[in-house]
PDB file of C-alpha atoms in Angstrom:
ATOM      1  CA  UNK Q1018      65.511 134.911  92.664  1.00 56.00           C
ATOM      2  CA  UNK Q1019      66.973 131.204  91.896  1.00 70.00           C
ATOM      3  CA  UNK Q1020      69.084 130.519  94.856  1.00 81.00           C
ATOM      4  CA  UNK Q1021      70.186 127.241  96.264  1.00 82.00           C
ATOM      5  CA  UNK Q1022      67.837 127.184  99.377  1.00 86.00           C
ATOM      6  CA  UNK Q1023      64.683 128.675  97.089  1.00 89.00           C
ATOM      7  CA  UNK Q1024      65.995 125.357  94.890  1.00 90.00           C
ATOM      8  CA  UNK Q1025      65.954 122.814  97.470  1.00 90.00           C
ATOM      9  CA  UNK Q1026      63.291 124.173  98.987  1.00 92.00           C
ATOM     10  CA  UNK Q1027      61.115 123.738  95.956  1.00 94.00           C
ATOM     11  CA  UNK Q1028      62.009 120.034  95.848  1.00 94.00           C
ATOM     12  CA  UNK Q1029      61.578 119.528  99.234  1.00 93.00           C
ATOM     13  CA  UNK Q1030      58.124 121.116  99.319  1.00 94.00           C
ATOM     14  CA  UNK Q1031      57.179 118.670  96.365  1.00 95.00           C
ATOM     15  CA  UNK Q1032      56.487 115.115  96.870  1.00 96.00           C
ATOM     16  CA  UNK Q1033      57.378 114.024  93.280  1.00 97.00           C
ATOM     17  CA  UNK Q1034      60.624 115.824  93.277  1.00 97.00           C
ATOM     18  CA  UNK Q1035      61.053 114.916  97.235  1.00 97.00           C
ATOM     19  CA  UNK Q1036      60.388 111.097  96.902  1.00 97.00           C
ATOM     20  CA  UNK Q1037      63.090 111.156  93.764  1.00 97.00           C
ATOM     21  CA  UNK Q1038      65.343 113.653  95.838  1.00 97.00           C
ATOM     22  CA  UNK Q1039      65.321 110.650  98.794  1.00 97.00           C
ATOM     23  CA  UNK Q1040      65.381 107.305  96.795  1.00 97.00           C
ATOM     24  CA  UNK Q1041      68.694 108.468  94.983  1.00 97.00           C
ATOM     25  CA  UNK Q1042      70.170 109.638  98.287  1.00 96.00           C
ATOM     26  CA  UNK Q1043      69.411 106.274 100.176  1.00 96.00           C
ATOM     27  CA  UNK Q1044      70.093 104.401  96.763  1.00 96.00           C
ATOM     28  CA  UNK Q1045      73.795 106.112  96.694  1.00 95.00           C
ATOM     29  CA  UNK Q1046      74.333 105.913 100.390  1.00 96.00           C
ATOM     30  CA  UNK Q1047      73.065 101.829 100.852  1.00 95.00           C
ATOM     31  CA  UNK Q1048      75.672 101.075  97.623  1.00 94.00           C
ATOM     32  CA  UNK Q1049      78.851 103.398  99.841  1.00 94.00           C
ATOM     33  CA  UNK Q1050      77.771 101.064 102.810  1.00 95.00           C
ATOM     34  CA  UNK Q1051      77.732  97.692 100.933  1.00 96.00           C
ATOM     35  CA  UNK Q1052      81.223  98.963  98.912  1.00 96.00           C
ATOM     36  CA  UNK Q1053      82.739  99.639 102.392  1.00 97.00           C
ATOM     37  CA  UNK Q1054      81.397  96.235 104.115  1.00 96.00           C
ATOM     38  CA  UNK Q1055      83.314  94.076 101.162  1.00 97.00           C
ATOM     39  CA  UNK Q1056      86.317  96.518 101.320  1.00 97.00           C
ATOM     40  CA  UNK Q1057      87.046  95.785 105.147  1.00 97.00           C
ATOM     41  CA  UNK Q1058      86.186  91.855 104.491  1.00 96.00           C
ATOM     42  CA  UNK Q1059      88.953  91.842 102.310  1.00 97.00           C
ATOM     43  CA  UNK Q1060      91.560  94.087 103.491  1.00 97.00           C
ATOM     44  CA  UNK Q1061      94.849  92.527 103.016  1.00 96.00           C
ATOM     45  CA  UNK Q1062      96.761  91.054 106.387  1.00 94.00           C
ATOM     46  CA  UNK Q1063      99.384  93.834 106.568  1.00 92.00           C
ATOM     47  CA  UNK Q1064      96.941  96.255 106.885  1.00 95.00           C
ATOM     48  CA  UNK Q1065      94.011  94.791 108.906  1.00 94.00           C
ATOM     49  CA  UNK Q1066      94.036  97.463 111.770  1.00 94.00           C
ATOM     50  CA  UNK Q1067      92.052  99.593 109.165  1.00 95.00           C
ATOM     51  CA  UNK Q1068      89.165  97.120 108.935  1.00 96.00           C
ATOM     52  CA  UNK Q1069      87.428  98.770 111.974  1.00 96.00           C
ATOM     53  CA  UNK Q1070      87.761 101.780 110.262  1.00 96.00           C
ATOM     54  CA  UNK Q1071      86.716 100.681 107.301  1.00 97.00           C
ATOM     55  CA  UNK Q1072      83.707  98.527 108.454  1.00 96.00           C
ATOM     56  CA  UNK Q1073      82.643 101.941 110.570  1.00 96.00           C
ATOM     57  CA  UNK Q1074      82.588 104.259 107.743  1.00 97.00           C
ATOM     58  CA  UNK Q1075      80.210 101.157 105.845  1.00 96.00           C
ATOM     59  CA  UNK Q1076      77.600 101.108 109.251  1.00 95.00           C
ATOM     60  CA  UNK Q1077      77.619 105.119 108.385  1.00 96.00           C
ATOM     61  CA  UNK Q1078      76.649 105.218 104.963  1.00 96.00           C
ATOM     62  CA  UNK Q1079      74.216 102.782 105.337  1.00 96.00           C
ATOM     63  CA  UNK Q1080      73.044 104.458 108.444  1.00 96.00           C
ATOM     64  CA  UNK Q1081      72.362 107.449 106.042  1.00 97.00           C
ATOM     65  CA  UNK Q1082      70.544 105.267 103.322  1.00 96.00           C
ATOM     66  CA  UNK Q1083      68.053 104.153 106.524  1.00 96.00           C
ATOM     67  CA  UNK Q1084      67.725 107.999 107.428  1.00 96.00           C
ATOM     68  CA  UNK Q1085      66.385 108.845 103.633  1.00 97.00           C
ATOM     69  CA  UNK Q1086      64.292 105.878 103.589  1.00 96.00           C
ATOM     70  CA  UNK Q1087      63.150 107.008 106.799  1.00 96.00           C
ATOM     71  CA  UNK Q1088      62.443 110.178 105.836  1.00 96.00           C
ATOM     72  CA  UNK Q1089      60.213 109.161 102.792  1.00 97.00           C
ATOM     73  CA  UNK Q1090      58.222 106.690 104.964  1.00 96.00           C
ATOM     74  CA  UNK Q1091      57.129 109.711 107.568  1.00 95.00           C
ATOM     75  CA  UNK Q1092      55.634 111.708 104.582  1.00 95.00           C
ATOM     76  CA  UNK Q1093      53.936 108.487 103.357  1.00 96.00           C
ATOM     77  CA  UNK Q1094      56.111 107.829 100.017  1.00 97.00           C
ATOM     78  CA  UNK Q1095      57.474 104.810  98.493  1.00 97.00           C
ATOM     79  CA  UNK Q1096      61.221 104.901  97.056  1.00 96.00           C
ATOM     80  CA  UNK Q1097      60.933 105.477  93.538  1.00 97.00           C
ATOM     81  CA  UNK Q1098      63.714 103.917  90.877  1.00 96.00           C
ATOM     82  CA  UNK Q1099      67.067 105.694  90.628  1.00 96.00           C
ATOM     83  CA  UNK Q1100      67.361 106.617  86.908  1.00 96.00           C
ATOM     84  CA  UNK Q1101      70.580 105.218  85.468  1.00 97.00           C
ATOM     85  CA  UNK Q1102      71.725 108.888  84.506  1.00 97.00           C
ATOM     86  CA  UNK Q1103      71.323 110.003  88.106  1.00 97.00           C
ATOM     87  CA  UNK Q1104      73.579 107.325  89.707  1.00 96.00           C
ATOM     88  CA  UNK Q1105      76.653 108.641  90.771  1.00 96.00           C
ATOM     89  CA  UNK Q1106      78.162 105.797  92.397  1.00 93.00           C
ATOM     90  CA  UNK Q1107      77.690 103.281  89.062  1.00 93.00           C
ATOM     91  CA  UNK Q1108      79.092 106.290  87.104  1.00 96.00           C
ATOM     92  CA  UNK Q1109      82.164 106.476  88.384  1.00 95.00           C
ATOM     93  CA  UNK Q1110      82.991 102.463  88.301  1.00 93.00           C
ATOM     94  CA  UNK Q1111      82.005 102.985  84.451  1.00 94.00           C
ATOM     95  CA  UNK Q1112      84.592 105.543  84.476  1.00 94.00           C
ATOM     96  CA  UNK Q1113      87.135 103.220  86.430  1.00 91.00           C
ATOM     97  CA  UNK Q1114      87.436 105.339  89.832  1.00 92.00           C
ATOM     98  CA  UNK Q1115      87.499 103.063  92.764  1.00 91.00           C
ATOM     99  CA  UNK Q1116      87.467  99.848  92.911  1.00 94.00           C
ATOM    100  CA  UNK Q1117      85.125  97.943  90.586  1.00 93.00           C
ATOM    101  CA  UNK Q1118      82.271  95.548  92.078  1.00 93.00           C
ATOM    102  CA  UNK Q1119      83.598  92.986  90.252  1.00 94.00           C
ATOM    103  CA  UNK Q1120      86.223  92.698  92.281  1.00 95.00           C
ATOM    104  CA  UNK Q1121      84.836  93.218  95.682  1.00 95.00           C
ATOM    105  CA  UNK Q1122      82.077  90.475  95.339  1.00 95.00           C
ATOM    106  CA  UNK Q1123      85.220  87.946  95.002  1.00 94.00           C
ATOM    107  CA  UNK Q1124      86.500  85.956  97.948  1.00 92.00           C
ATOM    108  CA  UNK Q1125      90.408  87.453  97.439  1.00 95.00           C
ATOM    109  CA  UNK Q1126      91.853  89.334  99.738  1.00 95.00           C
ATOM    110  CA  UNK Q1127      92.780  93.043  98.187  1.00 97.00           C
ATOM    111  CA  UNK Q1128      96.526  94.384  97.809  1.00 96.00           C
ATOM    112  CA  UNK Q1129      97.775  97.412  99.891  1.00 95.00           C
ATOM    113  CA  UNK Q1130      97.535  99.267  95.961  1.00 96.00           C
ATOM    114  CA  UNK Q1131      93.845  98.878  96.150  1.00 97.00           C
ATOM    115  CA  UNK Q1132      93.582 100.391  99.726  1.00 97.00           C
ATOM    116  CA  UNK Q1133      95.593 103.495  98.430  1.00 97.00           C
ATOM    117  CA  UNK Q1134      92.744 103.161  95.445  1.00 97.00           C
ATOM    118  CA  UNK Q1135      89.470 103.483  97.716  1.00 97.00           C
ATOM    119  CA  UNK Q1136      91.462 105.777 100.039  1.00 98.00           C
ATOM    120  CA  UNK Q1137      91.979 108.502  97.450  1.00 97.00           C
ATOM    121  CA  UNK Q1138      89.010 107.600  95.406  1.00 96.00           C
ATOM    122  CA  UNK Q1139      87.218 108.241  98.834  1.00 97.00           C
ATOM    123  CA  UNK Q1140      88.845 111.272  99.679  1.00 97.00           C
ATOM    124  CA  UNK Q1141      87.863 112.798  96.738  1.00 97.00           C
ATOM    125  CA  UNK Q1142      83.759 111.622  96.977  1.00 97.00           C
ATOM    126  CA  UNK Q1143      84.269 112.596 100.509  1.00 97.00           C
ATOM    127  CA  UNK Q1144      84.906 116.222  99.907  1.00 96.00           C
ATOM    128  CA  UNK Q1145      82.035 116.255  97.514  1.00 96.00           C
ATOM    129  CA  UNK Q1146      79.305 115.004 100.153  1.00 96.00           C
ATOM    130  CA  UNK Q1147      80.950 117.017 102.755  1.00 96.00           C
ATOM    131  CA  UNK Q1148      80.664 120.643 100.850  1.00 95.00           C
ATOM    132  CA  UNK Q1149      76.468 119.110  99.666  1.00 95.00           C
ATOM    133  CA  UNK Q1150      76.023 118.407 103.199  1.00 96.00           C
ATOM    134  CA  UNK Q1151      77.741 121.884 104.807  1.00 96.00           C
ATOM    135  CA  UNK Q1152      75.340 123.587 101.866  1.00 94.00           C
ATOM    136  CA  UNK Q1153      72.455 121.573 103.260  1.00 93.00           C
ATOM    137  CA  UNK Q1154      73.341 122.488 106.757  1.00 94.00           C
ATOM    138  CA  UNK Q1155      73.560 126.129 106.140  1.00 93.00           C
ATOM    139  CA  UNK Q1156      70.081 126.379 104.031  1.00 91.00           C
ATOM    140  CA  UNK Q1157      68.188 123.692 106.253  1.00 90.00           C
ATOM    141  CA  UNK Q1158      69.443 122.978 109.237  1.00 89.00           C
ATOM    142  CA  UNK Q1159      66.956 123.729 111.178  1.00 91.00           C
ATOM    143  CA  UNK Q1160      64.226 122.484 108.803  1.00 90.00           C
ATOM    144  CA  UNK Q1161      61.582 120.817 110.963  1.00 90.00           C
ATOM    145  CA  UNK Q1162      61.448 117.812 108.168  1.00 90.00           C
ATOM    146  CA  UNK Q1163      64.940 117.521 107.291  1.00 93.00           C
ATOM    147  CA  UNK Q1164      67.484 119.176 109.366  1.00 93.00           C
ATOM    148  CA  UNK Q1165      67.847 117.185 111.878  1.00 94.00           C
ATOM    149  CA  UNK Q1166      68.811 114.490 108.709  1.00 94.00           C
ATOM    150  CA  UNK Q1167      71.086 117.177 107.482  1.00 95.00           C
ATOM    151  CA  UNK Q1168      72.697 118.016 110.577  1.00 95.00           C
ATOM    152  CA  UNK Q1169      73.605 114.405 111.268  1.00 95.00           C
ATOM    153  CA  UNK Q1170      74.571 113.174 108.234  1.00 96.00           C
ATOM    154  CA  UNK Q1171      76.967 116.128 108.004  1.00 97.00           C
ATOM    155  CA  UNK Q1172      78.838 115.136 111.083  1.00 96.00           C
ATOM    156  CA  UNK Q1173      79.547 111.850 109.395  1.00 96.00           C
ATOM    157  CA  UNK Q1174      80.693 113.159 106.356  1.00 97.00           C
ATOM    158  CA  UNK Q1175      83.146 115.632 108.182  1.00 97.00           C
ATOM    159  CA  UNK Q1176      84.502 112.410 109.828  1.00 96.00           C
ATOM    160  CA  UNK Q1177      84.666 110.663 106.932  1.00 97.00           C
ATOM    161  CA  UNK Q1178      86.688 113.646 104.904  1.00 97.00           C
ATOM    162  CA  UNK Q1179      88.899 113.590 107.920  1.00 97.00           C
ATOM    163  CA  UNK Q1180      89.660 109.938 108.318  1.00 96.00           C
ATOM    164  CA  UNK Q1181      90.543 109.783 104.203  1.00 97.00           C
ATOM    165  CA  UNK Q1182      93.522 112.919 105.021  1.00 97.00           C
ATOM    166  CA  UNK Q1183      94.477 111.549 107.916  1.00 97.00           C
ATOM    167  CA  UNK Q1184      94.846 107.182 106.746  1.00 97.00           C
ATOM    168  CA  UNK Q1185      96.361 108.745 103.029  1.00 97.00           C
ATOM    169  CA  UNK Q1186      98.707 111.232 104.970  1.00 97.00           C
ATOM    170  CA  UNK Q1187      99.629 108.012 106.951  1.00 96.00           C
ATOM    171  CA  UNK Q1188     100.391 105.943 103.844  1.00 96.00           C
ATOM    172  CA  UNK Q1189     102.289 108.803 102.059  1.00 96.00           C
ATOM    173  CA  UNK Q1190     104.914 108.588 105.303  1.00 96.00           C
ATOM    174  CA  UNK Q1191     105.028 104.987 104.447  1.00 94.00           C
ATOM    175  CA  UNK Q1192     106.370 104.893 100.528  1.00 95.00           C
ATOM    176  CA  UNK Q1193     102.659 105.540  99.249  1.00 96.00           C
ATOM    177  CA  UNK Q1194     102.550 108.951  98.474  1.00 95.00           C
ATOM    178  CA  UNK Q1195     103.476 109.604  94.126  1.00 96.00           C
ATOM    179  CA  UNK Q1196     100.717 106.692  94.176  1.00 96.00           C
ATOM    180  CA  UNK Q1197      98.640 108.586  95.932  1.00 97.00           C
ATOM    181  CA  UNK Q1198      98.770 111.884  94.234  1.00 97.00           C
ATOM    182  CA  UNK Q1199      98.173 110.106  90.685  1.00 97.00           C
ATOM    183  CA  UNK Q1200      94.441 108.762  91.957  1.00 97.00           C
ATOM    184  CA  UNK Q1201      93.676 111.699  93.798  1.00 97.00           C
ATOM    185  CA  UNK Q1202      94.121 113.733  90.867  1.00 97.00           C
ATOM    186  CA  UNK Q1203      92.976 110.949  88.018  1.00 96.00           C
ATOM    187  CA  UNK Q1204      89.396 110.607  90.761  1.00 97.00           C
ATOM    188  CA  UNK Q1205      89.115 114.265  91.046  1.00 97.00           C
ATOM    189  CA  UNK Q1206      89.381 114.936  86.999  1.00 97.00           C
ATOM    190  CA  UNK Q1207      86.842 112.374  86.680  1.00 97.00           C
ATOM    191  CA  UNK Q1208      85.005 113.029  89.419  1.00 97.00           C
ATOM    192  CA  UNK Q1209      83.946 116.380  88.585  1.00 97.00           C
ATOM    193  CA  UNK Q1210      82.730 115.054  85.018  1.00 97.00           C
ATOM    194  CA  UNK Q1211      80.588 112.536  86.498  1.00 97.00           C
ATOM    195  CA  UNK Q1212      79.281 115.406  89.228  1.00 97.00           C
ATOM    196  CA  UNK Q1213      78.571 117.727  86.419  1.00 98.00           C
ATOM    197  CA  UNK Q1214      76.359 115.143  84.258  1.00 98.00           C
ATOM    198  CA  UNK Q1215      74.468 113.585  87.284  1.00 98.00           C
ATOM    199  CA  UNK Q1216      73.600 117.224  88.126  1.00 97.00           C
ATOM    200  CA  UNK Q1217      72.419 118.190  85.150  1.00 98.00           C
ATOM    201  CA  UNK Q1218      70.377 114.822  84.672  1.00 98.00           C
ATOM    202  CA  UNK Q1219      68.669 115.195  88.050  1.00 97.00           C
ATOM    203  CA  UNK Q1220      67.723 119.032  87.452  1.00 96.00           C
ATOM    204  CA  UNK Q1221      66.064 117.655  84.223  1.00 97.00           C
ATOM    205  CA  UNK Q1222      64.061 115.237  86.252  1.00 97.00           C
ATOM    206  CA  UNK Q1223      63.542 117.290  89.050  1.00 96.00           C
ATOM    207  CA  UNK Q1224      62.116 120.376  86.081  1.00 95.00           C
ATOM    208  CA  UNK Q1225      59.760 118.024  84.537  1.00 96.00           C
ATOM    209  CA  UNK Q1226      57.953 116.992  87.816  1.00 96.00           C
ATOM    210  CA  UNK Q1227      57.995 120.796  89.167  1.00 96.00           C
ATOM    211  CA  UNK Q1228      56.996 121.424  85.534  1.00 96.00           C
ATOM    212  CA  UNK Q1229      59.962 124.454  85.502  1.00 95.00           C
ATOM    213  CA  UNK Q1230      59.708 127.173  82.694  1.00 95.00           C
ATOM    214  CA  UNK Q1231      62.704 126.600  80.185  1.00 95.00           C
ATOM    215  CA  UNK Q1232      64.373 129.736  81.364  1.00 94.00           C
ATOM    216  CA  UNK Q1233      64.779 128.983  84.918  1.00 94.00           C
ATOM    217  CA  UNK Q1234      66.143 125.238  83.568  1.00 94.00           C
ATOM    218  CA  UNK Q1235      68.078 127.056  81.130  1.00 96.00           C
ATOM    219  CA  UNK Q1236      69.750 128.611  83.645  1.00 95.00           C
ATOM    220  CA  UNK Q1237      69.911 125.915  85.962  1.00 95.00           C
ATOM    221  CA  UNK Q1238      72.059 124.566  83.376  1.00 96.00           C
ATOM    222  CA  UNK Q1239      74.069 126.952  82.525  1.00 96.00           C
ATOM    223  CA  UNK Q1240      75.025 127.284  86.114  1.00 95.00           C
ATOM    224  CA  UNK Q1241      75.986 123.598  86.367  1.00 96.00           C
ATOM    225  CA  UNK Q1242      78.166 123.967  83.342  1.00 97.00           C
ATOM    226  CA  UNK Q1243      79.599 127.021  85.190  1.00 97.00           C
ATOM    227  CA  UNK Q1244      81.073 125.129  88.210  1.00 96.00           C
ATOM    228  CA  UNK Q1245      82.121 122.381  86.125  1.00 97.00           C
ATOM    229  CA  UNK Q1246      84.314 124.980  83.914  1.00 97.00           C
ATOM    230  CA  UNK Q1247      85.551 126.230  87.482  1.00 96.00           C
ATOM    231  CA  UNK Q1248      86.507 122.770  88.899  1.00 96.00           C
ATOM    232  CA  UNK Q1249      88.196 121.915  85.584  1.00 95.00           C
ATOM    233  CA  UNK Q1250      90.069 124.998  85.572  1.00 94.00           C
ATOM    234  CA  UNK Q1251      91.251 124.859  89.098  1.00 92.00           C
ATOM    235  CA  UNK Q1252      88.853 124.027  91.485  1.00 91.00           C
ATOM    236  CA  UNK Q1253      89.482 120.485  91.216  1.00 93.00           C
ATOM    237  CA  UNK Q1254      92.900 121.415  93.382  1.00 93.00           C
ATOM    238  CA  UNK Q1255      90.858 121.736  96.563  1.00 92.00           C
ATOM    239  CA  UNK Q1256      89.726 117.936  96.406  1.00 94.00           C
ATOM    240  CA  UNK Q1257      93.341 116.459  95.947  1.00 95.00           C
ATOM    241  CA  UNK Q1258      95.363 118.352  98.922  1.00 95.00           C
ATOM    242  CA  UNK Q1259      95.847 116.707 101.805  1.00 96.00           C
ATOM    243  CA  UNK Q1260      96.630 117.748 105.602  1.00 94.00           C
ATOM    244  CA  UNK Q1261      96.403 116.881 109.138  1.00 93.00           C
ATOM    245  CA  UNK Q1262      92.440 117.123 110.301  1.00 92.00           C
ATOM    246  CA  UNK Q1263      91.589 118.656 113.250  1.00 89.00           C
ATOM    247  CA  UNK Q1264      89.417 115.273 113.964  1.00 90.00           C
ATOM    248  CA  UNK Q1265      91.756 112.613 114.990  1.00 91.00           C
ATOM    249  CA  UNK Q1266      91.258 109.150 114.760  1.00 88.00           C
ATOM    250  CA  UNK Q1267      87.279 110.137 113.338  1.00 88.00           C
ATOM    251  CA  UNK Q1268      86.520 107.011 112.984  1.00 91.00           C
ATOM    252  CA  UNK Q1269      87.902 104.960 115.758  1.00 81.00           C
ATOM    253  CA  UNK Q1270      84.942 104.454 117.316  1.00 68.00           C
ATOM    254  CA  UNK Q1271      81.701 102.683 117.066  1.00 66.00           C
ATOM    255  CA  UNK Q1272      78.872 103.925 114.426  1.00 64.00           C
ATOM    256  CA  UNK Q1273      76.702 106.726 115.908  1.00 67.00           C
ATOM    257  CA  UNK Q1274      72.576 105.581 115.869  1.00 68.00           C
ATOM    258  CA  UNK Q1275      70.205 108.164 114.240  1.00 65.00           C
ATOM    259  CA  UNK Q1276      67.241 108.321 116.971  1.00 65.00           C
ATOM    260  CA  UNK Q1277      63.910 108.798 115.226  1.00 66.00           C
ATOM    261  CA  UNK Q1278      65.048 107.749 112.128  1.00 59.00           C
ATOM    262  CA  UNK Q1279      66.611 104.043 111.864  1.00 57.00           C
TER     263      UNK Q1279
END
């Protein structure tokens, strides 16, 4: 029966599909940590108490990169290259969600507009990494090679969806909030576009190195295409609301380490 966990535990079991599974992870994650680094260098002054925020949710997502990395190194693998198709974080600049790199490697300080940008563009990748994670946690999570991974990388995302609701809930008292709803839902319709091709470009990878019988890809496809009609239709709605989080002030503190992994 093609499930999610008989899926993952397929790739996970494979160290083609395992080593490509990791270097797009870490790849993804070590680009969210860079993005965030520049973000709180150049947060504007009328909003500089966010910068420790900011700077903690960076020291996360690289932390996460090191924990993939780490990961490959204990089964004896070298990152691999992340195809272009697979990259989810270049995709969506292409597609104008967030806040392009062009800007971010200048030395100019960003506008209180662009914070309400890579808040809501954030919320939105947030939820996405969250609900992966939470699917990882359920399947894995007590996986003797990756769940401890899963299990702490999940914590960090929950944070992370909870400090997005609760800084854009924040803004939206302060004048922000029709801004706010029009990226939320222009990130979200994208979003889901860029999910749905990434997904089906990484099951075509991951089928050629487990060598999968064209009706199990077939169907692997069609079931992509399925959610993707879902989240167009409505589904989408569930990464745009926003409301108090029962984590307050998730990132107020300083960046958890990851013993045994980096």
């Amino acid at each position: 029966m093609l499930s999610a966990r008989s899926l993952f535990q397929e790739i996970v079991d494979h160290d083609d599909s395992f080593q490509l599974f990791c270097s797009i992870a870490a790849s993804g994650e070590s680009q969210g940590g860079w993005e965030n680094a520049r973000i709180a260098a150049l947060v504007p002054d009328g909003m500089r108490d966010l910068a420790p925020k900011i700077t903690r949710h960076g020291a996360d997502e690289d932390k996460h990169g090191r924990i993939f990395s780490a990961l490959l190194r204990k089964r004896g693998l070298p990152p691999v290259p992340v195809p272009p198709e697979t990259d989810y974080t270049m995709l969506l600049e292409r597609r104008g969600i967030g806040l392009a790199h062009e800007k971010l490697r200048r030395e100019q300080a960003l506008t209180e507009e662009d914070i309400v940008v890579y808040l809501a563009h954030s919320r939105v990748t947030e939820q996405r990494a969250a609900d992966q994670m939470a699917m990882l946690v359920k399947y894995f999570g007590d996986h003797p090679e990756v769940g401890k991974a899963a299990r702490m990388i999940s914590n960090d995302e929950d944070n992370h969806l909870a400090y997005c609701h609760e800084e854009l809930l924040r803004l939206a008292r302060e004048g922000h909030g029709p801004a706010i709803q029009r990226v939320l839902r222009e990130s979200a319709l994208v979003e889901i576009s860029v999910y749905r091709d990434v997904s089906l470009a990484v099951m075509d990878h991951m089928g050629r190195l487990l060598r999968w019988p064209a009706p199990k890809a077939a169907a692997l496809v069609a079931g992509i295409r399925g959610m993707y009609a879902y989240e167009r239709f409505s589904g989408w709605h569930r990464m745009v609301d926003l409301r108090p989080p029962e984590r307050r002030n998730a990132l107020g503190g300083a960046a958890a380490s990851a013993p045994g992994f980096a």
